[in-house]
Amino acid sequence: MSSQEIPEETLPAGQDTAHGAVTVADDPFADPGLPPHKPRIQDIDERAARRSERAVAFMFVLSMLATVGFIASYVIFPVDKIVYIWPFGHVSALNFALGMTLGAALFFIGAGAVHWARTLMSDVEVADERHPIEASPEVKAKVMADFAAGAAESGMGRRKLIRNTMFGALSLVPLSGIVLLRDMGPLPEKKLRTTMWTKGLQLINMNTHEPLRPEDVAVGSLTFAMPEGLSEHDEHFQTQIAKAALMIVRIQPEDIKDKRELEWSHQGIVAFSKICTHVGCPISLYEQQTHHVLCPCHQSTFDLSDGARVIFGPAGHPLPQLRIGVNDKGFLEALGDFDEPVGPAFWERG
């Protein structure tokens, strides 16, 4: 149906019935303006304003008390104190106290500022015309001229001694903040170079928690072990097992290519660190036909029949080997610590 066939009373307003063209209104998007300002209760009642003022001040005081509590918690609670808090369970008392007090201090500052802005600060809307943000060419030229004049007057180009010593001072002063990092904890000292393994410690099966005998390790099998005396309930279990975790396999002695590996084994039973020398992932994939173990993180592959040397992947060092033997009770035992420090990139950081 064309516009000529539509009755005039049904056509949209502003349409030319003679030519079918729509005329545009003078200002179809006129600025409606701001709604009339409605004063808040605090604007007309001084008592309400004072109540809001006291509420804001109270929240700021709570923030100050929480900050004092943060400092007190840092002093009072020992690092190793563990408490039970429902519903979080067993948590560090120090970490919980520091987190709660610091969170409260920051929350009450924010809440007080928001309440202040919502109830006491002016809420009258103001319209302002936009203007170009970029400076005019005249202003730019003046700024650059002033900068050049200031640089010339400072003598930075001529006074090289002052310039170089200033740069040296600005470069060294951040070291003051770095020194403060010393208070974050004790230095590692030589803890990364040694593990729990010492001569005479029995190899404990991590699944059965029983000492291992040579007959418990079958040819082609992969067994994981930890040092005798280490329990999963110990406070420092994770720290110790991260260095002392052991991987045990049994290979036919004639298949062992590395002479020292054979000397450090017992009847073909060899013990290597379970920690990959790339980024420290636990190695758990063993291929008994090739005697290769694979790190599941980045596919570093080690040959356990040839000193656990790297044959593929990003790892840079072989897996450290633990020398083992059998005690008078017939259990496998360590004859010392690993032949070198365990873990990823040790040589780069140590």
mmCIF file of C-alpha atoms in Angstrom:
data_model
loop_
_atom_site.group_PDB
_atom_site.id
_atom_site.type_symbol
_atom_site.label_atom_id
_atom_site.label_comp_id
_atom_site.label_asym_id
_atom_site.label_seq_id
_atom_site.Cartn_x
_atom_site.Cartn_y
_atom_site.Cartn_z
ATOM 1 C CA MET A 1 0.000 0.000 0.000
ATOM 2 C CA SER A 2 1.456 3.415 -0.970
ATOM 3 C CA SER A 3 1.304 6.575 1.077
ATOM 4 C CA GLN A 4 -1.406 7.891 -1.248
ATOM 5 C CA GLU A 5 -3.686 5.060 -0.176
ATOM 6 C CA ILE A 6 -3.268 5.770 3.578
ATOM 7 C CA PRO A 7 -5.839 8.090 5.089
ATOM 8 C CA GLU A 8 -4.396 11.424 6.151
ATOM 9 C CA GLU A 9 -5.470 11.028 9.745
ATOM 10 C CA THR A 10 -3.318 7.873 10.114
ATOM 11 C CA LEU A 11 -0.111 9.375 8.699
ATOM 12 C CA PRO A 12 2.705 10.281 11.161
ATOM 13 C CA ALA A 13 2.858 13.902 12.181
ATOM 14 C CA GLY A 14 5.088 15.993 9.977
ATOM 15 C CA GLN A 15 4.700 13.856 6.802
ATOM 16 C CA ASP A 16 3.963 15.689 3.588
ATOM 17 C CA THR A 17 0.868 13.951 2.197
ATOM 18 C CA ALA A 18 1.423 15.461 -1.202
ATOM 19 C CA HIS A 19 4.908 14.174 -1.858
ATOM 20 C CA GLY A 20 5.289 11.371 0.759
ATOM 21 C CA ALA A 21 8.317 13.121 2.404
ATOM 22 C CA VAL A 22 8.840 13.374 6.145
ATOM 23 C CA THR A 23 9.745 16.815 7.481
ATOM 24 C CA VAL A 24 12.213 17.033 10.373
ATOM 25 C CA ALA A 25 11.126 18.882 13.479
ATOM 26 C CA ASP A 26 13.052 21.953 14.455
ATOM 27 C CA ASP A 27 14.827 20.216 17.390
ATOM 28 C CA PRO A 28 13.888 16.522 17.768
ATOM 29 C CA PHE A 29 16.581 15.974 20.450
ATOM 30 C CA ALA A 30 16.097 19.049 22.563
ATOM 31 C CA ASP A 31 18.023 19.133 25.825
ATOM 32 C CA PRO A 32 15.470 18.279 28.521
ATOM 33 C CA GLY A 33 17.679 19.961 31.126
ATOM 34 C CA LEU A 34 18.511 18.756 34.611
ATOM 35 C CA PRO A 35 15.736 17.553 36.880
ATOM 36 C CA PRO A 36 14.915 19.904 39.733
ATOM 37 C CA HIS A 37 17.279 19.458 42.675
ATOM 38 C CA LYS A 38 15.749 17.692 45.661
ATOM 39 C CA PRO A 39 17.489 18.516 48.932
ATOM 40 C CA ARG A 40 18.492 15.684 51.235
ATOM 41 C CA ILE A 41 17.488 15.497 54.874
ATOM 42 C CA GLN A 42 21.036 16.511 55.814
ATOM 43 C CA ASP A 43 20.697 19.656 53.688
ATOM 44 C CA ILE A 44 17.721 20.986 55.610
ATOM 45 C CA ASP A 45 18.182 19.430 59.072
ATOM 46 C CA GLU A 46 21.408 20.233 60.887
ATOM 47 C CA ARG A 47 20.785 17.473 63.418
ATOM 48 C CA ALA A 48 20.672 14.885 60.601
ATOM 49 C CA ALA A 49 23.870 16.371 59.180
ATOM 50 C CA ARG A 50 25.593 16.028 62.542
ATOM 51 C CA ARG A 51 24.427 12.417 62.801
ATOM 52 C CA SER A 52 26.015 11.700 59.419
ATOM 53 C CA GLU A 53 29.137 13.524 60.534
ATOM 54 C CA ARG A 54 29.379 11.359 63.654
ATOM 55 C CA ALA A 55 28.782 8.211 61.591
ATOM 56 C CA VAL A 56 31.613 9.098 59.219
ATOM 57 C CA ALA A 57 33.925 9.952 62.102
ATOM 58 C CA PHE A 58 32.994 6.675 63.835
ATOM 59 C CA MET A 59 33.980 4.665 60.753
ATOM 60 C CA PHE A 60 37.285 6.500 60.525
ATOM 61 C CA VAL A 61 37.933 5.763 64.225
ATOM 62 C CA LEU A 62 37.158 2.090 63.590
ATOM 63 C CA SER A 63 39.711 2.150 60.782
ATOM 64 C CA MET A 64 42.315 3.596 63.142
ATOM 65 C CA LEU A 65 41.581 0.926 65.747
ATOM 66 C CA ALA A 66 41.860 -1.786 63.088
ATOM 67 C CA THR A 67 45.254 -0.410 62.064
ATOM 68 C CA VAL A 68 46.402 -0.511 65.685
ATOM 69 C CA GLY A 69 45.091 -4.077 65.827
ATOM 70 C CA PHE A 70 47.121 -4.945 62.734
ATOM 71 C CA ILE A 71 50.317 -3.699 64.384
ATOM 72 C CA ALA A 72 49.461 -5.452 67.651
ATOM 73 C CA SER A 73 48.726 -8.734 65.849
ATOM 74 C CA TYR A 74 52.089 -8.573 64.096
ATOM 75 C CA VAL A 75 53.756 -8.333 67.512
ATOM 76 C CA ILE A 76 51.561 -10.679 69.550
ATOM 77 C CA PHE A 77 50.941 -13.750 67.373
ATOM 78 C CA PRO A 78 53.857 -16.109 66.640
ATOM 79 C CA VAL A 79 54.386 -17.175 63.061
ATOM 80 C CA ASP A 80 53.772 -20.876 63.727
ATOM 81 C CA LYS A 81 50.588 -20.579 65.830
ATOM 82 C CA ILE A 82 47.674 -22.506 64.268
ATOM 83 C CA VAL A 83 44.096 -22.020 65.528
ATOM 84 C CA TYR A 84 40.707 -23.405 64.574
ATOM 85 C CA ILE A 85 38.220 -20.803 63.344
ATOM 86 C CA TRP A 86 34.816 -21.811 62.051
ATOM 87 C CA PRO A 87 34.108 -22.056 59.127
ATOM 88 C CA PHE A 88 37.678 -21.661 57.853
ATOM 89 C CA GLY A 89 39.111 -24.605 59.796
ATOM 90 C CA HIS A 90 42.718 -24.648 60.993
ATOM 91 C CA VAL A 91 44.437 -21.447 59.912
ATOM 92 C CA SER A 92 47.468 -19.397 60.875
ATOM 93 C CA ALA A 93 46.499 -17.072 63.714
ATOM 94 C CA LEU A 94 48.904 -14.406 62.479
ATOM 95 C CA ASN A 95 47.708 -14.458 58.876
ATOM 96 C CA PHE A 96 44.056 -14.454 59.909
ATOM 97 C CA ALA A 97 44.523 -11.548 62.324
ATOM 98 C CA LEU A 98 46.555 -9.506 59.840
ATOM 99 C CA GLY A 99 44.068 -10.091 57.041
ATOM 100 C CA MET A 100 41.017 -9.248 59.145
ATOM 101 C CA THR A 101 42.466 -6.102 60.716
ATOM 102 C CA LEU A 102 43.944 -4.732 57.485
ATOM 103 C CA GLY A 103 40.740 -5.511 55.607
ATOM 104 C CA ALA A 104 38.685 -3.751 58.283
ATOM 105 C CA ALA A 105 40.986 -0.713 58.240
ATOM 106 C CA LEU A 106 40.650 -0.311 54.470
ATOM 107 C CA PHE A 107 36.911 -1.056 54.477
ATOM 108 C CA PHE A 108 36.016 1.553 57.088
ATOM 109 C CA ILE A 109 38.075 4.214 55.299
ATOM 110 C CA GLY A 110 36.185 3.499 52.086
ATOM 111 C CA ALA A 111 32.800 3.244 53.797
ATOM 112 C CA GLY A 112 33.371 6.501 55.664
ATOM 113 C CA ALA A 113 34.410 8.307 52.482
ATOM 114 C CA VAL A 114 31.365 7.026 50.586
ATOM 115 C CA HIS A 115 28.971 7.950 53.406
ATOM 116 C CA TRP A 116 30.561 11.404 53.607
ATOM 117 C CA ALA A 117 30.113 11.970 49.883
ATOM 118 C CA ARG A 118 26.544 10.643 49.813
ATOM 119 C CA THR A 119 25.196 12.589 52.793
ATOM 120 C CA LEU A 120 27.276 15.695 53.438
ATOM 121 C CA MET A 121 29.072 16.747 50.269
ATOM 122 C CA SER A 122 27.133 18.807 47.729
ATOM 123 C CA ASP A 123 25.093 16.740 45.303
ATOM 124 C CA VAL A 124 23.998 19.568 43.038
ATOM 125 C CA GLU A 125 24.518 18.592 39.403
ATOM 126 C CA VAL A 126 26.458 21.133 37.358
ATOM 127 C CA ALA A 127 26.515 21.238 33.567
ATOM 128 C CA ASP A 128 29.608 22.607 31.864
ATOM 129 C CA GLU A 129 30.467 23.049 28.224
ATOM 130 C CA ARG A 130 33.180 20.843 26.828
ATOM 131 C CA HIS A 131 36.308 22.534 25.603
ATOM 132 C CA PRO A 132 39.321 21.294 23.616
ATOM 133 C CA ILE A 133 41.784 19.445 25.839
ATOM 134 C CA GLU A 134 44.762 20.081 23.582
ATOM 135 C CA ALA A 135 46.751 23.227 24.271
ATOM 136 C CA SER A 136 46.946 25.920 21.650
ATOM 137 C CA PRO A 137 50.096 26.217 19.511
ATOM 138 C CA GLU A 138 51.034 29.405 21.357
ATOM 139 C CA VAL A 139 50.886 27.655 24.736
ATOM 140 C CA LYS A 140 52.896 24.710 23.433
ATOM 141 C CA ALA A 141 55.574 26.998 22.053
ATOM 142 C CA LYS A 142 55.791 28.898 25.333
ATOM 143 C CA VAL A 143 56.068 25.688 27.392
ATOM 144 C CA MET A 144 58.867 24.346 25.215
ATOM 145 C CA ALA A 145 60.656 27.694 25.330
ATOM 146 C CA ASP A 146 60.361 27.823 29.120
ATOM 147 C CA PHE A 147 61.669 24.247 29.374
ATOM 148 C CA ALA A 148 64.668 25.018 27.170
ATOM 149 C CA ALA A 149 65.397 28.174 29.145
ATOM 150 C CA GLY A 150 65.156 26.317 32.437
ATOM 151 C CA ALA A 151 67.456 23.558 31.210
ATOM 152 C CA ALA A 152 69.995 26.126 30.075
ATOM 153 C CA GLU A 153 69.812 28.061 33.339
ATOM 154 C CA SER A 154 70.216 24.876 35.418
ATOM 155 C CA GLY A 155 73.593 24.173 33.870
ATOM 156 C CA MET A 156 72.802 20.452 33.377
ATOM 157 C CA GLY A 157 74.783 20.431 30.168
ATOM 158 C CA ARG A 158 77.820 22.261 31.506
ATOM 159 C CA ARG A 159 77.901 21.043 35.114
ATOM 160 C CA LYS A 160 78.626 17.390 34.389
ATOM 161 C CA LEU A 161 79.860 16.660 37.904
ATOM 162 C CA ILE A 162 76.574 17.770 39.443
ATOM 163 C CA ARG A 163 74.552 15.969 36.774
ATOM 164 C CA ASN A 164 76.384 12.650 37.138
ATOM 165 C CA THR A 165 76.374 12.674 40.942
ATOM 166 C CA MET A 166 72.649 13.501 40.946
ATOM 167 C CA PHE A 167 71.921 10.559 38.657
ATOM 168 C CA GLY A 168 74.041 8.364 40.934
ATOM 169 C CA ALA A 169 72.131 9.481 44.025
ATOM 170 C CA LEU A 170 68.751 8.910 42.347
ATOM 171 C CA SER A 171 69.882 5.458 41.239
ATOM 172 C CA LEU A 172 71.092 4.359 44.669
ATOM 173 C CA VAL A 173 68.327 5.724 46.874
ATOM 174 C CA PRO A 174 65.847 2.920 45.884
ATOM 175 C CA LEU A 175 68.289 0.451 47.451
ATOM 176 C CA SER A 176 67.050 1.676 50.835
ATOM 177 C CA GLY A 177 63.681 0.085 50.131
ATOM 178 C CA ILE A 178 65.300 -3.118 48.936
ATOM 179 C CA VAL A 179 67.221 -3.421 52.195
ATOM 180 C CA LEU A 180 63.908 -3.330 54.085
ATOM 181 C CA LEU A 181 62.935 -6.564 52.325
ATOM 182 C CA ARG A 182 65.461 -8.304 54.580
ATOM 183 C CA ASP A 183 62.818 -8.199 57.327
ATOM 184 C CA MET A 184 60.475 -10.371 55.284
ATOM 185 C CA GLY A 185 62.113 -13.541 56.549
ATOM 186 C CA PRO A 186 65.389 -15.309 57.219
ATOM 187 C CA LEU A 187 67.806 -15.872 54.382
ATOM 188 C CA PRO A 188 67.781 -19.405 52.924
ATOM 189 C CA GLU A 189 71.473 -19.853 53.836
ATOM 190 C CA LYS A 190 72.450 -23.372 52.663
ATOM 191 C CA LYS A 191 69.030 -24.961 53.160
ATOM 192 C CA LEU A 192 68.557 -25.364 49.405
ATOM 193 C CA ARG A 193 71.761 -27.360 49.104
ATOM 194 C CA THR A 194 70.805 -30.177 51.470
ATOM 195 C CA THR A 195 67.801 -32.396 52.236
ATOM 196 C CA MET A 196 66.705 -34.617 55.101
ATOM 197 C CA TRP A 197 68.502 -37.617 53.654
ATOM 198 C CA THR A 198 71.446 -38.751 55.774
ATOM 199 C CA LYS A 199 73.311 -41.997 56.132
ATOM 200 C CA GLY A 200 71.185 -44.678 57.803
ATOM 201 C CA LEU A 201 67.720 -43.227 57.084
ATOM 202 C CA GLN A 202 65.369 -45.901 55.772
ATOM 203 C CA LEU A 203 63.354 -45.439 52.580
ATOM 204 C CA ILE A 204 59.638 -45.244 53.477
ATOM 205 C CA ASN A 205 57.000 -46.098 50.874
ATOM 206 C CA MET A 206 54.800 -43.000 50.482
ATOM 207 C CA ASN A 207 51.697 -45.122 49.824
ATOM 208 C CA THR A 208 51.995 -47.743 52.566
ATOM 209 C CA HIS A 209 54.192 -45.716 54.971
ATOM 210 C CA GLU A 210 56.230 -48.883 55.535
ATOM 211 C CA PRO A 211 59.993 -49.373 55.117
ATOM 212 C CA LEU A 212 60.996 -50.778 51.745
ATOM 213 C CA ARG A 213 62.812 -54.061 51.204
ATOM 214 C CA PRO A 214 64.604 -54.856 47.940
ATOM 215 C CA GLU A 215 62.029 -57.508 47.138
ATOM 216 C CA ASP A 216 59.268 -54.901 47.359
ATOM 217 C CA VAL A 217 60.604 -53.182 44.227
ATOM 218 C CA ALA A 218 59.874 -55.186 41.092
ATOM 219 C CA VAL A 219 61.714 -54.760 37.809
ATOM 220 C CA GLY A 220 59.954 -52.121 35.722
ATOM 221 C CA SER A 221 57.979 -50.699 38.631
ATOM 222 C CA LEU A 222 58.012 -47.107 39.897
ATOM 223 C CA THR A 223 57.876 -46.446 43.638
ATOM 224 C CA PHE A 224 57.874 -43.164 45.545
ATOM 225 C CA ALA A 225 59.579 -42.864 48.913
ATOM 226 C CA MET A 226 60.307 -40.322 51.650
ATOM 227 C CA PRO A 227 62.827 -40.236 54.502
ATOM 228 C CA GLU A 228 62.239 -42.152 57.700
ATOM 229 C CA GLY A 229 60.863 -39.912 60.465
ATOM 230 C CA LEU A 230 58.972 -37.549 58.148
ATOM 231 C CA SER A 231 55.191 -37.493 58.615
ATOM 232 C CA GLU A 232 52.478 -35.845 56.550
ATOM 233 C CA HIS A 233 51.192 -34.264 59.760
ATOM 234 C CA ASP A 234 54.471 -32.479 60.460
ATOM 235 C CA GLU A 235 54.348 -28.696 60.260
ATOM 236 C CA HIS A 236 57.257 -28.528 57.813
ATOM 237 C CA PHE A 237 56.254 -31.587 55.794
ATOM 238 C CA GLN A 238 55.688 -29.695 52.540
ATOM 239 C CA THR A 239 58.994 -27.861 52.847
ATOM 240 C CA GLN A 240 60.929 -31.071 53.451
ATOM 241 C CA ILE A 241 59.181 -33.330 50.951
ATOM 242 C CA ALA A 242 59.654 -30.684 48.235
ATOM 243 C CA LYS A 243 63.369 -31.447 48.421
ATOM 244 C CA ALA A 244 63.482 -35.055 49.657
ATOM 245 C CA ALA A 245 60.839 -36.731 47.472
ATOM 246 C CA LEU A 246 62.365 -39.885 46.004
ATOM 247 C CA MET A 247 61.656 -41.921 42.871
ATOM 248 C CA ILE A 248 62.740 -45.585 42.950
ATOM 249 C CA VAL A 249 62.924 -47.938 39.994
ATOM 250 C CA ARG A 250 64.527 -51.331 39.476
ATOM 251 C CA ILE A 251 66.517 -51.932 36.321
ATOM 252 C CA GLN A 252 68.447 -54.998 35.292
ATOM 253 C CA PRO A 253 72.076 -54.237 36.277
ATOM 254 C CA GLU A 254 73.313 -55.045 32.788
ATOM 255 C CA ASP A 255 70.967 -52.360 31.382
ATOM 256 C CA ILE A 256 72.511 -49.579 33.490
ATOM 257 C CA LYS A 257 74.888 -47.607 31.257
ATOM 258 C CA ASP A 258 76.338 -45.159 33.782
ATOM 259 C CA LYS A 259 79.088 -46.657 35.940
ATOM 260 C CA ARG A 260 78.527 -44.439 38.983
ATOM 261 C CA GLU A 261 74.782 -45.002 38.827
ATOM 262 C CA LEU A 262 75.407 -48.737 39.048
ATOM 263 C CA GLU A 263 77.760 -48.265 42.008
ATOM 264 C CA TRP A 264 75.178 -46.154 43.867
ATOM 265 C CA SER A 265 72.383 -48.666 43.264
ATOM 266 C CA HIS A 266 71.530 -51.902 45.055
ATOM 267 C CA GLN A 267 70.899 -54.913 42.836
ATOM 268 C CA GLY A 268 69.662 -52.606 40.072
ATOM 269 C CA ILE A 269 67.469 -50.521 42.396
ATOM 270 C CA VAL A 270 68.221 -46.855 41.745
ATOM 271 C CA ALA A 271 66.890 -43.809 43.595
ATOM 272 C CA PHE A 272 66.596 -40.392 41.961
ATOM 273 C CA SER A 273 65.041 -37.102 42.993
ATOM 274 C CA LYS A 274 61.395 -36.825 42.008
ATOM 275 C CA ILE A 275 61.698 -33.046 41.485
ATOM 276 C CA CYS A 276 62.206 -31.965 37.884
ATOM 277 C CA THR A 277 65.235 -29.746 37.336
ATOM 278 C CA HIS A 278 63.261 -27.400 35.078
ATOM 279 C CA VAL A 279 60.610 -25.706 37.268
ATOM 280 C CA GLY A 280 60.226 -28.242 40.075
ATOM 281 C CA CYS A 281 57.232 -30.292 38.954
ATOM 282 C CA PRO A 282 56.913 -33.805 40.430
ATOM 283 C CA ILE A 283 57.866 -36.490 37.908
ATOM 284 C CA SER A 284 55.497 -39.431 37.803
ATOM 285 C CA LEU A 285 55.453 -40.978 34.297
ATOM 286 C CA TYR A 286 57.760 -43.966 33.724
ATOM 287 C CA GLU A 287 58.245 -46.043 30.581
ATOM 288 C CA GLN A 288 59.785 -49.355 31.619
ATOM 289 C CA GLN A 289 60.909 -50.465 28.160
ATOM 290 C CA THR A 290 63.136 -47.426 27.582
ATOM 291 C CA HIS A 291 63.702 -46.558 31.273
ATOM 292 C CA HIS A 292 62.633 -42.984 30.518
ATOM 293 C CA VAL A 293 60.700 -40.779 32.935
ATOM 294 C CA LEU A 294 58.641 -37.847 31.707
ATOM 295 C CA CYS A 295 57.794 -34.627 33.531
ATOM 296 C CA PRO A 296 54.083 -33.935 32.866
ATOM 297 C CA CYS A 297 54.478 -30.141 33.003
ATOM 298 C CA HIS A 298 56.800 -29.406 30.084
ATOM 299 C CA GLN A 299 57.735 -32.893 28.826
ATOM 300 C CA SER A 300 61.330 -32.938 30.033
ATOM 301 C CA THR A 301 62.512 -36.535 29.608
ATOM 302 C CA PHE A 302 65.266 -38.257 31.605
ATOM 303 C CA ASP A 303 67.008 -41.583 30.976
ATOM 304 C CA LEU A 304 67.161 -43.436 34.311
ATOM 305 C CA SER A 305 69.491 -46.053 32.868
ATOM 306 C CA ASP A 306 72.106 -43.429 31.990
ATOM 307 C CA GLY A 307 72.502 -41.254 35.070
ATOM 308 C CA ALA A 308 69.054 -39.644 34.589
ATOM 309 C CA ARG A 309 70.519 -37.360 31.923
ATOM 310 C CA VAL A 310 68.174 -35.082 29.971
ATOM 311 C CA ILE A 311 67.308 -36.455 26.527
ATOM 312 C CA PHE A 312 64.450 -34.074 25.707
ATOM 313 C CA GLY A 313 62.800 -30.913 26.965
ATOM 314 C CA PRO A 314 63.766 -27.689 28.696
ATOM 315 C CA ALA A 315 65.378 -29.184 31.816
ATOM 316 C CA GLY A 316 69.019 -28.219 32.063
ATOM 317 C CA HIS A 317 70.446 -30.802 34.473
ATOM 318 C CA PRO A 318 70.121 -34.526 35.209
ATOM 319 C CA LEU A 319 68.085 -35.686 38.184
ATOM 320 C CA PRO A 320 70.220 -35.955 41.344
ATOM 321 C CA GLN A 321 70.837 -39.538 42.513
ATOM 322 C CA LEU A 322 70.695 -40.854 46.069
ATOM 323 C CA ARG A 323 73.159 -43.558 47.030
ATOM 324 C CA ILE A 324 71.335 -46.462 48.699
ATOM 325 C CA GLY A 325 72.088 -49.784 50.366
ATOM 326 C CA VAL A 326 70.530 -52.328 52.720
ATOM 327 C CA ASN A 327 70.806 -52.239 56.528
ATOM 328 C CA ASP A 328 71.149 -55.223 58.847
ATOM 329 C CA LYS A 329 67.347 -55.557 59.008
ATOM 330 C CA GLY A 330 67.069 -55.988 55.265
ATOM 331 C CA PHE A 331 65.502 -52.582 54.567
ATOM 332 C CA LEU A 332 66.670 -50.115 51.951
ATOM 333 C CA GLU A 333 68.490 -47.142 53.465
ATOM 334 C CA ALA A 334 70.243 -44.002 52.301
ATOM 335 C CA LEU A 335 74.028 -43.869 52.393
ATOM 336 C CA GLY A 336 74.111 -40.067 52.409
ATOM 337 C CA ASP A 337 72.411 -37.102 50.790
ATOM 338 C CA PHE A 338 71.851 -36.484 47.073
ATOM 339 C CA ASP A 339 74.998 -36.109 45.037
ATOM 340 C CA GLU A 340 73.999 -32.499 44.202
ATOM 341 C CA PRO A 341 71.263 -30.027 45.247
ATOM 342 C CA VAL A 342 67.785 -30.825 43.999
ATOM 343 C CA GLY A 343 65.256 -28.515 42.404
ATOM 344 C CA PRO A 344 64.890 -26.291 39.368
ATOM 345 C CA ALA A 345 67.599 -23.946 38.098
ATOM 346 C CA PHE A 346 69.645 -24.341 41.271
ATOM 347 C CA TRP A 347 72.886 -23.491 39.550
ATOM 348 C CA GLU A 348 71.420 -20.220 38.286
ATOM 349 C CA ARG A 349 70.208 -19.091 41.730
ATOM 350 C CA GLY A 350 72.836 -20.660 43.992
#
